Amino acid sequence: MTSMSVPRFHADPPTGSMWTALCILLVLVPGATVDNPGPTTPRNGGGAQCGEYTNQVTEDGMCRLVATLPQLDEQPCPDMFRCTDEVSYWMHENEERKQQVAALEETVSELQEELRNHRHRIKVLEHQNEEKHQLNGTVEQRFHDLETHYAEVTTLLHLQGALILDLQNQLHNLTVLLEQVKRSPGCMINIVRPNPLMNAQEALHPEVQHVRSCPIDCASIYYNGVRRSGLYTVVPAHGGLPVEVYCDMDKDGGGWTVIQRRVDGTVSFDRPWRDYREGFGDLNTEFWLGNDHIHDLSTQGDYSLRIDLEDWSNKHKHALYQSFSVEDEEHQYRLHVSGFSGSVQDSFSWYHDKQGFSTPDSGNICAEISHGGWWYNQCFYANLNGVYYRGGRYSPKARGPLGPDGIVWYSWRDSDYYSLRQVTMMIRPRYFRPRLSP
């Protein structure tokens, strides 16, 4: 077999006229050897005479062709020009491959550009996502702030509603007090308007100042020239609230503030602590003025107590105590009574003085047995708030099988089982002096 070297050709395929001028230098070498073959693409010829071809692209863009031709019998060298068709075919094939490579390079370039655009879009999306996260964080913070603000506003609204309700109640109470005071002769009340500098708590409780012309008890009304018994409003001197009372202007010179009365049994005195504290009943018939009011009235000066008693035979007697007062609720409305005189034997001060007040719901067994509130002391010698028994005498097997529970003044008949028909308790200043009517 004989090898030959073919000069390098440009990549462009030669035309027919170019073939006539083509100079090919055939070099016969022993064996098939190629200088610097590099990357080659072998191509088999179409016939046995044309052998094999290889090609190589050089750095300057030229094409190096190497043809290996078979040696024919009895001929030193084959006719190379018979293989020109094969060379032309190979060059055409090489051109198509060059075009395919160029198309692939263009495709790669387009793909790279698309990749760059894709990466750019990814960065844009990442940036937008970061902005969205930041916006979401801001929105969540604002939502949290709004929730906190809403909770604060709701609390303020509830507080404002409570304050408004309290103010309405205060206004209602002041209106009622003013109406009561208007019915009291010669009495005026100055209401101090809330100062803008006052705090909220102070503004809810404006001061009520009492001028000197306000009566502090029925004796004050008597000294103002009113001598008719009836209902009046008084204002205790030590900051007590105005209270409507019944004034007895007839008994023993008048000026008495009535704190208790029993006449016909129409009002039950089997009441809880709260009722005895605030008062109950009808001032024109049967009532208990209220321990708070009795405390306010009896501690604003030196007061005396008068108790009028009547039995079912229309007999009248009384007990007079020069000193009488009742402590406040914190001290269980403890009784202070002394200085007895009168037309009946004392069954009250010697046994009940210094005793605290008890009611059926306060846990005191005497109050439970007696069905009423009183200053009990194991249990009583006088109980003017017991059960009203018509006719006087009653049996221990009646309503109170465990002991006496009537309206009792023991020394009246030396018995716990006789219930009086009418009793009245009233107070006035110890140094009260009646005056002649004008």
Tab-separated table of C-alpha atoms in Angstrom:
chain	number	residue	atom	x	y	z
A	1	MET	CA	0.000	0.000	0.000
A	2	THR	CA	1.244	3.488	-0.871
A	3	SER	CA	0.683	6.712	1.098
A	4	MET	CA	0.520	10.149	-0.378
A	5	SER	CA	0.282	13.678	0.969
A	6	VAL	CA	-2.130	16.133	-0.505
A	7	PRO	CA	-1.631	19.891	-0.192
A	8	ARG	CA	-3.979	21.826	2.181
A	9	PHE	CA	-7.156	23.275	0.703
A	10	HIS	CA	-9.388	26.061	1.886
A	11	ALA	CA	-12.638	24.955	3.508
A	12	ASP	CA	-14.683	26.282	0.538
A	13	PRO	CA	-15.367	23.500	-2.008
A	14	PRO	CA	-13.599	24.056	-5.399
A	15	THR	CA	-15.565	24.610	-8.536
A	16	GLY	CA	-15.067	22.689	-11.835
A	17	SER	CA	-12.635	25.258	-13.257
A	18	MET	CA	-10.630	25.098	-10.105
A	19	TRP	CA	-10.105	21.396	-10.566
A	20	THR	CA	-8.318	22.016	-13.866
A	21	ALA	CA	-5.783	24.213	-12.149
A	22	LEU	CA	-5.455	22.015	-9.121
A	23	CYS	CA	-1.952	20.886	-8.495
A	24	ILE	CA	-1.596	17.879	-6.363
A	25	LEU	CA	1.776	16.674	-5.311
A	26	LEU	CA	1.834	12.983	-4.752
A	27	VAL	CA	4.402	11.724	-2.400
A	28	LEU	CA	4.855	8.043	-2.260
A	29	VAL	CA	5.871	6.933	1.142
A	30	PRO	CA	6.085	3.497	2.517
A	31	GLY	CA	3.104	2.919	4.777
A	32	ALA	CA	0.273	5.349	5.732
A	33	THR	CA	1.763	8.106	7.855
A	34	VAL	CA	0.296	11.531	8.655
A	35	ASP	CA	2.191	14.458	10.141
A	36	ASN	CA	0.439	15.903	13.234
A	37	PRO	CA	-2.756	14.157	12.487
A	38	GLY	CA	-4.716	15.897	15.254
A	39	PRO	CA	-8.419	15.208	15.285
A	40	THR	CA	-9.235	13.326	12.076
A	41	THR	CA	-12.409	11.955	10.588
A	42	PRO	CA	-11.635	8.911	8.435
A	43	ARG	CA	-13.775	8.531	5.391
A	44	ASN	CA	-13.842	5.373	3.269
A	45	GLY	CA	-13.872	5.872	-0.466
A	46	GLY	CA	-16.535	4.642	-2.788
A	47	GLY	CA	-14.307	1.997	-4.492
A	48	ALA	CA	-11.301	-0.145	-3.857
A	49	GLN	CA	-9.122	2.124	-5.954
A	50	CYS	CA	-9.552	5.201	-3.824
A	51	GLY	CA	-8.420	3.903	-0.478
A	52	GLU	CA	-9.044	6.075	2.632
A	53	TYR	CA	-8.912	9.814	3.482
A	54	THR	CA	-8.346	11.810	6.633
A	55	ASN	CA	-8.566	15.525	7.274
A	56	GLN	CA	-7.273	18.036	9.833
A	57	VAL	CA	-8.140	21.698	10.403
A	58	THR	CA	-5.028	23.774	10.969
A	59	GLU	CA	-4.697	26.922	13.058
A	60	ASP	CA	-4.926	29.218	9.999
A	61	GLY	CA	-8.234	27.721	8.908
A	62	MET	CA	-6.761	25.583	6.110
A	63	CYS	CA	-7.683	21.977	5.638
A	64	ARG	CA	-4.962	19.341	5.552
A	65	LEU	CA	-5.950	16.284	3.531
A	66	VAL	CA	-4.205	12.955	3.700
A	67	ALA	CA	-5.152	10.199	1.228
A	68	THR	CA	-3.988	6.648	1.549
A	69	LEU	CA	-4.325	4.898	-1.798
A	70	PRO	CA	-4.061	1.190	-2.341
A	71	GLN	CA	-1.310	-0.080	-4.631
A	72	LEU	CA	-2.639	-1.786	-7.706
A	73	ASP	CA	-1.197	-4.884	-9.259
A	74	GLU	CA	1.580	-4.271	-11.813
A	75	GLN	CA	1.284	-0.492	-11.385
A	76	PRO	CA	3.602	1.651	-9.255
A	77	CYS	CA	0.900	4.125	-8.304
A	78	PRO	CA	-2.816	4.360	-8.668
A	79	ASP	CA	-4.484	6.994	-10.740
A	80	MET	CA	-5.298	9.621	-8.108
A	81	PHE	CA	-7.499	11.660	-10.338
A	82	ARG	CA	-9.968	8.867	-10.518
A	83	CYS	CA	-10.702	9.643	-6.877
A	84	THR	CA	-11.562	13.316	-7.361
A	85	ASP	CA	-15.263	12.545	-6.968
A	86	GLU	CA	-14.498	11.093	-3.594
A	87	VAL	CA	-12.455	14.161	-2.636
A	88	SER	CA	-15.297	16.438	-3.792
A	89	TYR	CA	-17.809	14.437	-1.789
A	90	TRP	CA	-15.611	14.604	1.274
A	91	MET	CA	-15.122	18.379	0.957
A	92	HIS	CA	-18.911	18.847	0.598
A	93	GLU	CA	-19.421	16.667	3.677
A	94	ASN	CA	-16.867	18.761	5.557
A	95	GLU	CA	-18.675	21.988	4.600
A	96	GLU	CA	-21.976	20.647	5.915
A	97	ARG	CA	-20.249	19.773	9.162
A	98	LYS	CA	-18.810	23.278	9.363
A	99	GLN	CA	-22.317	24.712	8.895
A	100	GLN	CA	-23.674	22.381	11.554
A	101	VAL	CA	-20.915	23.473	13.940
A	102	ALA	CA	-21.688	27.151	13.175
A	103	ALA	CA	-25.385	26.483	13.768
A	104	LEU	CA	-24.529	24.733	17.033
A	105	GLU	CA	-22.325	27.634	18.098
A	106	GLU	CA	-25.147	30.065	17.337
A	107	THR	CA	-27.563	27.864	19.275
A	108	VAL	CA	-25.125	27.708	22.207
A	109	SER	CA	-24.774	31.495	22.071
A	110	GLU	CA	-28.555	31.903	22.107
A	111	LEU	CA	-28.834	29.444	24.987
A	112	GLN	CA	-26.165	31.332	26.924
A	113	GLU	CA	-28.034	34.608	26.336
A	114	GLU	CA	-31.272	32.986	27.454
A	115	LEU	CA	-29.459	31.611	30.492
A	116	ARG	CA	-28.222	35.092	31.354
A	117	ASN	CA	-31.737	36.468	30.935
A	118	HIS	CA	-33.094	33.655	33.076
A	119	ARG	CA	-30.556	34.363	35.823
A	120	HIS	CA	-31.455	38.056	35.636
A	121	ARG	CA	-35.147	37.220	36.013
A	122	ILE	CA	-34.310	34.975	38.977
A	123	LYS	CA	-32.430	37.832	40.643
A	124	VAL	CA	-35.348	40.181	39.972
A	125	LEU	CA	-37.758	37.637	41.460
A	126	GLU	CA	-35.500	37.126	44.480
A	127	HIS	CA	-35.343	40.882	44.996
A	128	GLN	CA	-39.126	41.132	44.680
A	129	ASN	CA	-39.496	38.248	47.120
A	130	GLU	CA	-37.241	39.996	49.632
A	131	GLU	CA	-39.244	43.182	49.239
A	132	LYS	CA	-42.456	41.177	49.708
A	133	HIS	CA	-41.082	39.564	52.875
A	134	GLN	CA	-40.086	42.980	54.170
A	135	LEU	CA	-43.519	44.332	53.280
A	136	ASN	CA	-45.194	41.357	54.965
A	137	GLY	CA	-43.071	41.927	58.053
A	138	THR	CA	-44.047	45.604	58.069
A	139	VAL	CA	-47.717	44.755	57.566
A	140	GLU	CA	-47.601	42.172	60.391
A	141	GLN	CA	-45.974	44.706	62.693
A	142	ARG	CA	-48.556	47.324	61.797
A	143	PHE	CA	-51.334	44.767	62.344
A	144	HIS	CA	-49.866	43.900	65.744
A	145	ASP	CA	-49.632	47.595	66.609
A	146	LEU	CA	-53.236	48.094	65.513
A	147	GLU	CA	-54.368	45.160	67.668
A	148	THR	CA	-52.549	46.626	70.670
A	149	HIS	CA	-54.029	50.051	69.983
A	150	TYR	CA	-57.496	48.521	69.576
A	151	ALA	CA	-57.163	46.728	72.920
A	152	GLU	CA	-56.117	49.991	74.589
A	153	VAL	CA	-58.991	51.892	72.977
A	154	THR	CA	-61.452	49.167	74.007
A	155	THR	CA	-60.212	49.340	77.599
A	156	LEU	CA	-60.503	53.128	77.583
A	157	LEU	CA	-64.028	52.886	76.167
A	158	HIS	CA	-65.058	50.438	78.906
A	159	LEU	CA	-63.490	52.712	81.508
A	160	GLN	CA	-65.192	55.732	79.998
A	161	GLY	CA	-68.516	53.867	79.997
A	162	ALA	CA	-68.041	52.969	83.660
A	163	LEU	CA	-67.146	56.567	84.491
A	164	ILE	CA	-70.172	57.874	82.613
A	165	LEU	CA	-72.423	55.387	84.417
A	166	ASP	CA	-70.917	56.381	87.747
A	167	LEU	CA	-71.406	60.064	86.909
A	168	GLN	CA	-75.020	59.383	85.961
A	169	ASN	CA	-75.565	57.600	89.267
A	170	GLN	CA	-73.903	60.460	91.133
A	171	LEU	CA	-76.057	62.969	89.270
A	172	HIS	CA	-79.179	60.972	90.063
A	173	ASN	CA	-78.222	60.738	93.736
A	174	LEU	CA	-77.474	64.459	93.913
A	175	THR	CA	-80.792	65.220	92.226
A	176	VAL	CA	-82.636	63.085	94.774
A	177	LEU	CA	-80.732	64.746	97.616
A	178	LEU	CA	-81.526	68.186	96.293
A	179	GLU	CA	-85.208	67.288	96.092
A	180	GLN	CA	-85.084	66.051	99.654
A	181	VAL	CA	-83.255	69.139	100.855
A	182	LYS	CA	-85.764	71.434	99.140
A	183	ARG	CA	-88.407	69.998	101.438
A	184	SER	CA	-86.345	70.897	104.501
A	185	PRO	CA	-87.204	74.406	105.747
A	186	GLY	CA	-84.427	76.946	105.642
A	187	CYS	CA	-81.844	74.451	104.263
A	188	MET	CA	-79.535	75.070	101.345
A	189	ILE	CA	-76.770	72.894	99.919
A	190	ASN	CA	-73.859	74.187	97.873
A	191	ILE	CA	-72.537	71.636	95.369
A	192	VAL	CA	-68.910	72.289	94.450
A	193	ARG	CA	-68.454	71.772	90.702
A	194	PRO	CA	-65.526	69.496	89.756
A	195	ASN	CA	-62.347	71.467	89.181
A	196	PRO	CA	-60.541	70.786	85.843
A	197	LEU	CA	-57.407	70.214	87.930
A	198	MET	CA	-59.054	67.389	89.892
A	199	ASN	CA	-58.131	63.840	88.969
A	200	ALA	CA	-60.772	61.450	87.621
A	201	GLN	CA	-61.479	59.840	91.020
A	202	GLU	CA	-61.999	63.199	92.725
A	203	ALA	CA	-64.244	64.391	89.927
A	204	LEU	CA	-66.567	61.433	90.451
A	205	HIS	CA	-67.240	62.481	94.038
A	206	PRO	CA	-67.741	66.260	94.170
A	207	GLU	CA	-67.903	67.773	97.627
A	208	VAL	CA	-71.215	68.648	99.198
A	209	GLN	CA	-70.906	71.542	101.590
A	210	HIS	CA	-73.630	72.346	104.093
A	211	VAL	CA	-74.411	75.917	105.067
A	212	ARG	CA	-75.268	76.654	108.671
A	213	SER	CA	-78.959	76.983	107.962
A	214	CYS	CA	-79.211	73.246	107.191
A	215	PRO	CA	-80.849	71.399	110.104
A	216	ILE	CA	-78.732	68.597	111.481
A	217	ASP	CA	-81.656	67.017	113.359
A	218	CYS	CA	-85.248	67.676	114.339
A	219	ALA	CA	-84.112	69.936	117.194
A	220	SER	CA	-82.551	72.263	114.594
A	221	ILE	CA	-85.841	72.349	112.731
A	222	TYR	CA	-87.614	73.089	116.008
A	223	TYR	CA	-85.237	76.007	116.684
A	224	ASN	CA	-85.965	77.317	113.167
A	225	GLY	CA	-89.551	77.832	114.266
A	226	VAL	CA	-91.178	74.668	112.867
A	227	ARG	CA	-93.318	73.069	115.608
A	228	ARG	CA	-95.445	70.625	113.628
A	229	SER	CA	-94.702	66.895	113.687
A	230	GLY	CA	-94.053	65.317	110.316
A	231	LEU	CA	-91.450	64.319	107.718
A	232	TYR	CA	-88.387	66.523	107.225
A	233	THR	CA	-84.918	66.234	105.697
A	234	VAL	CA	-81.886	66.703	107.916
A	235	VAL	CA	-78.169	66.745	107.111
A	236	PRO	CA	-75.887	65.294	109.819
A	237	ALA	CA	-73.008	67.612	110.652
A	238	HIS	CA	-70.148	65.129	110.221
A	239	GLY	CA	-70.432	64.756	106.468
A	240	GLY	CA	-73.399	62.405	106.540
A	241	LEU	CA	-75.796	62.343	103.605
A	242	PRO	CA	-79.185	64.054	103.863
A	243	VAL	CA	-81.781	61.727	105.330
A	244	GLU	CA	-85.527	61.990	105.612
A	245	VAL	CA	-86.764	61.594	109.184
A	246	TYR	CA	-89.941	61.813	111.203
A	247	CYS	CA	-89.845	64.679	113.717
A	248	ASP	CA	-91.977	64.503	116.881
A	249	MET	CA	-92.619	68.106	117.905
A	250	ASP	CA	-95.178	67.265	120.586
A	251	LYS	CA	-93.701	64.761	123.049
A	252	ASP	CA	-91.977	66.324	126.087
A	253	GLY	CA	-91.373	69.702	124.406
A	254	GLY	CA	-90.637	68.368	120.899
A	255	GLY	CA	-87.446	68.346	118.873
A	256	TRP	CA	-87.273	64.530	118.792
A	257	THR	CA	-85.796	62.625	115.828
A	258	VAL	CA	-87.597	59.270	115.704
A	259	ILE	CA	-85.276	56.323	114.942
A	260	GLN	CA	-87.737	53.413	115.452
A	261	ARG	CA	-91.494	52.839	115.719
A	262	ARG	CA	-93.814	49.813	116.103
A	263	VAL	CA	-97.571	50.405	115.938
A	264	ASP	CA	-99.506	47.657	114.133
A	265	GLY	CA	-97.231	44.840	112.902
A	266	THR	CA	-97.558	45.740	109.213
A	267	VAL	CA	-93.766	45.730	108.727
A	268	SER	CA	-91.631	42.645	109.361
A	269	PHE	CA	-88.498	43.275	111.422
A	270	ASP	CA	-87.055	39.834	110.639
A	271	ARG	CA	-84.495	41.446	108.296
A	272	PRO	CA	-80.850	40.897	107.262
A	273	TRP	CA	-77.892	43.055	108.230
A	274	ARG	CA	-78.079	45.193	105.088
A	275	ASP	CA	-81.677	46.260	105.741
A	276	TYR	CA	-80.889	47.252	109.310
A	277	ARG	CA	-77.846	49.152	108.082
A	278	GLU	CA	-79.733	51.180	105.453
A	279	GLY	CA	-83.149	51.333	107.089
A	280	PHE	CA	-86.588	50.005	106.114
A	281	GLY	CA	-90.322	50.513	106.616
A	282	ASP	CA	-92.624	53.539	106.380
A	283	LEU	CA	-91.761	56.708	108.335
A	284	ASN	CA	-95.490	57.347	108.902
A	285	THR	CA	-96.093	53.950	110.522
A	286	GLU	CA	-93.493	51.275	111.336
A	287	PHE	CA	-89.799	51.627	110.462
A	288	TRP	CA	-86.166	51.348	111.464
A	289	LEU	CA	-84.257	54.483	110.455
A	290	GLY	CA	-81.022	52.605	109.660
A	291	ASN	CA	-77.897	52.008	111.738
A	292	ASP	CA	-75.741	54.209	109.495
A	293	HIS	CA	-78.126	57.141	109.955
A	294	ILE	CA	-78.495	56.480	113.685
A	295	HIS	CA	-74.701	56.506	113.966
A	296	ASP	CA	-74.404	59.799	112.008
A	297	LEU	CA	-77.080	61.499	114.068
A	298	SER	CA	-76.096	60.240	117.528
A	299	THR	CA	-72.359	61.024	117.187
A	300	GLN	CA	-72.627	64.649	116.054
A	301	GLY	CA	-73.110	65.798	119.638
A	302	ASP	CA	-74.379	64.675	123.058
A	303	TYR	CA	-77.746	62.994	122.575
A	304	SER	CA	-80.407	61.573	124.830
A	305	LEU	CA	-82.729	58.651	124.067
A	306	ARG	CA	-86.429	58.433	124.926
A	307	ILE	CA	-88.389	55.183	124.617
A	308	ASP	CA	-92.193	55.342	124.787
A	309	LEU	CA	-94.030	52.108	125.580
A	310	GLU	CA	-97.734	51.152	125.373
A	311	ASP	CA	-99.362	47.834	126.251
A	312	TRP	CA	-102.605	46.270	125.088
A	313	SER	CA	-104.455	47.904	128.012
A	314	ASN	CA	-103.574	51.410	126.712
A	315	LYS	CA	-101.120	52.022	129.538
A	316	HIS	CA	-98.257	54.374	128.648
A	317	LYS	CA	-94.818	54.505	130.198
A	318	HIS	CA	-91.421	55.790	129.099
A	319	ALA	CA	-87.698	55.393	129.708
A	320	LEU	CA	-85.248	58.294	129.337
A	321	TYR	CA	-81.458	57.906	128.927
A	322	GLN	CA	-79.291	60.990	129.245
A	323	SER	CA	-76.521	59.576	127.037
A	324	PHE	CA	-76.999	57.604	123.821
A	325	SER	CA	-74.775	56.896	120.803
A	326	VAL	CA	-74.072	54.113	118.300
A	327	GLU	CA	-70.658	53.350	116.780
A	328	ASP	CA	-70.085	52.749	113.065
A	329	GLU	CA	-70.415	49.508	111.106
A	330	GLU	CA	-66.721	48.690	111.502
A	331	HIS	CA	-67.402	48.371	115.237
A	332	GLN	CA	-70.674	46.451	114.783
A	333	TYR	CA	-72.774	49.529	115.686
A	334	ARG	CA	-71.830	49.061	119.347
A	335	LEU	CA	-74.361	50.628	121.742
A	336	HIS	CA	-73.552	53.262	124.384
A	337	VAL	CA	-76.518	54.075	126.617
A	338	SER	CA	-76.634	55.305	130.212
A	339	GLY	CA	-78.262	57.761	132.632
A	340	PHE	CA	-81.658	56.089	133.085
A	341	SER	CA	-84.791	57.790	134.401
A	342	GLY	CA	-88.500	57.401	133.620
A	343	SER	CA	-91.831	55.898	134.603
A	344	VAL	CA	-90.855	52.281	133.945
A	345	GLN	CA	-88.069	50.132	135.367
A	346	ASP	CA	-84.949	49.935	133.241
A	347	SER	CA	-84.650	46.777	131.174
A	348	PHE	CA	-82.317	48.189	128.559
A	349	SER	CA	-79.151	50.054	129.571
A	350	TRP	CA	-77.960	47.881	132.485
A	351	TYR	CA	-77.983	44.718	130.334
A	352	HIS	CA	-77.467	45.864	126.726
A	353	ASP	CA	-74.933	48.697	127.085
A	354	LYS	CA	-71.646	48.113	125.151
A	355	GLN	CA	-73.197	45.354	123.045
A	356	GLY	CA	-72.715	45.063	119.266
A	357	PHE	CA	-75.668	44.901	116.910
A	358	SER	CA	-76.752	41.497	115.509
A	359	THR	CA	-79.243	40.326	112.888
A	360	PRO	CA	-80.659	36.859	112.064
A	361	ASP	CA	-78.132	36.437	109.197
A	362	SER	CA	-75.076	37.551	111.231
A	363	GLY	CA	-74.583	34.212	113.001
A	364	ASN	CA	-75.882	35.313	116.409
A	365	ILE	CA	-78.157	32.636	117.892
A	366	CYS	CA	-80.123	35.223	119.892
A	367	ALA	CA	-80.960	37.139	116.716
A	368	GLU	CA	-82.027	33.910	115.027
A	369	ILE	CA	-84.277	32.942	117.942
A	370	SER	CA	-85.712	36.461	118.296
A	371	HIS	CA	-86.309	36.976	114.534
A	372	GLY	CA	-85.048	40.543	114.570
A	373	GLY	CA	-82.007	42.828	114.819
A	374	TRP	CA	-80.944	44.208	118.213
A	375	TRP	CA	-78.101	44.755	120.682
A	376	TYR	CA	-78.360	41.240	122.115
A	377	ASN	CA	-76.569	40.013	125.231
A	378	GLN	CA	-77.430	36.363	125.959
A	379	CYS	CA	-80.097	37.183	124.838
A	380	PHE	CA	-82.145	40.180	126.098
A	381	TYR	CA	-84.208	41.908	128.770
A	382	ALA	CA	-85.470	44.388	126.207
A	383	ASN	CA	-86.101	43.694	122.529
A	384	LEU	CA	-88.182	46.269	120.693
A	385	ASN	CA	-87.605	44.751	117.226
A	386	GLY	CA	-89.159	41.317	117.923
A	387	VAL	CA	-92.228	39.667	116.472
A	388	TYR	CA	-95.474	41.651	116.738
A	389	TYR	CA	-97.941	39.505	118.723
A	390	ARG	CA	-101.486	40.830	118.854
A	391	GLY	CA	-103.062	40.684	122.287
A	392	GLY	CA	-99.839	40.833	124.216
A	393	ARG	CA	-99.293	37.430	125.775
A	394	TYR	CA	-97.781	34.714	123.648
A	395	SER	CA	-96.538	31.214	124.318
A	396	PRO	CA	-92.979	29.880	123.850
A	397	LYS	CA	-94.509	27.275	121.527
A	398	ALA	CA	-95.592	29.954	119.073
A	399	ARG	CA	-93.196	31.200	116.461
A	400	GLY	CA	-90.124	30.916	118.702
A	401	PRO	CA	-90.130	27.516	120.388
A	402	LEU	CA	-86.516	28.011	121.520
A	403	GLY	CA	-87.159	31.195	123.468
A	404	PRO	CA	-89.042	34.524	123.619
A	405	ASP	CA	-89.172	36.554	120.428
A	406	GLY	CA	-91.851	39.227	120.971
A	407	ILE	CA	-91.629	43.010	121.485
A	408	VAL	CA	-90.372	42.643	125.022
A	409	TRP	CA	-89.632	45.007	127.912
A	410	TYR	CA	-89.111	42.514	130.702
A	411	SER	CA	-89.851	44.801	133.684
A	412	TRP	CA	-93.253	45.755	132.227
A	413	ARG	CA	-94.784	42.549	133.574
A	414	ASP	CA	-91.653	40.701	134.641
A	415	SER	CA	-92.065	38.401	131.683
A	416	ASP	CA	-90.377	37.648	128.383
A	417	TYR	CA	-93.670	36.427	126.956
A	418	TYR	CA	-95.615	39.650	126.826
A	419	SER	CA	-95.388	41.632	123.570
A	420	LEU	CA	-96.108	45.372	123.717
A	421	ARG	CA	-98.602	47.085	121.453
A	422	GLN	CA	-96.644	50.221	120.530
A	423	VAL	CA	-93.043	51.376	121.068
A	424	THR	CA	-91.125	54.412	119.854
A	425	MET	CA	-87.422	55.251	120.085
A	426	MET	CA	-86.336	58.866	119.500
A	427	ILE	CA	-83.310	61.070	120.185
A	428	ARG	CA	-82.522	64.765	120.633
A	429	PRO	CA	-79.591	66.823	121.980
A	430	ARG	CA	-79.073	66.317	125.720
A	431	TYR	CA	-79.160	70.072	126.419
A	432	PHE	CA	-82.263	70.763	124.344
A	433	ARG	CA	-84.559	73.407	125.863
A	434	PRO	CA	-88.111	73.946	124.592
A	435	ARG	CA	-89.065	77.476	123.522
A	436	LEU	CA	-92.327	79.293	123.497
A	437	SER	CA	-94.044	79.371	120.142
A	438	PRO	CA	-93.562	82.672	118.337
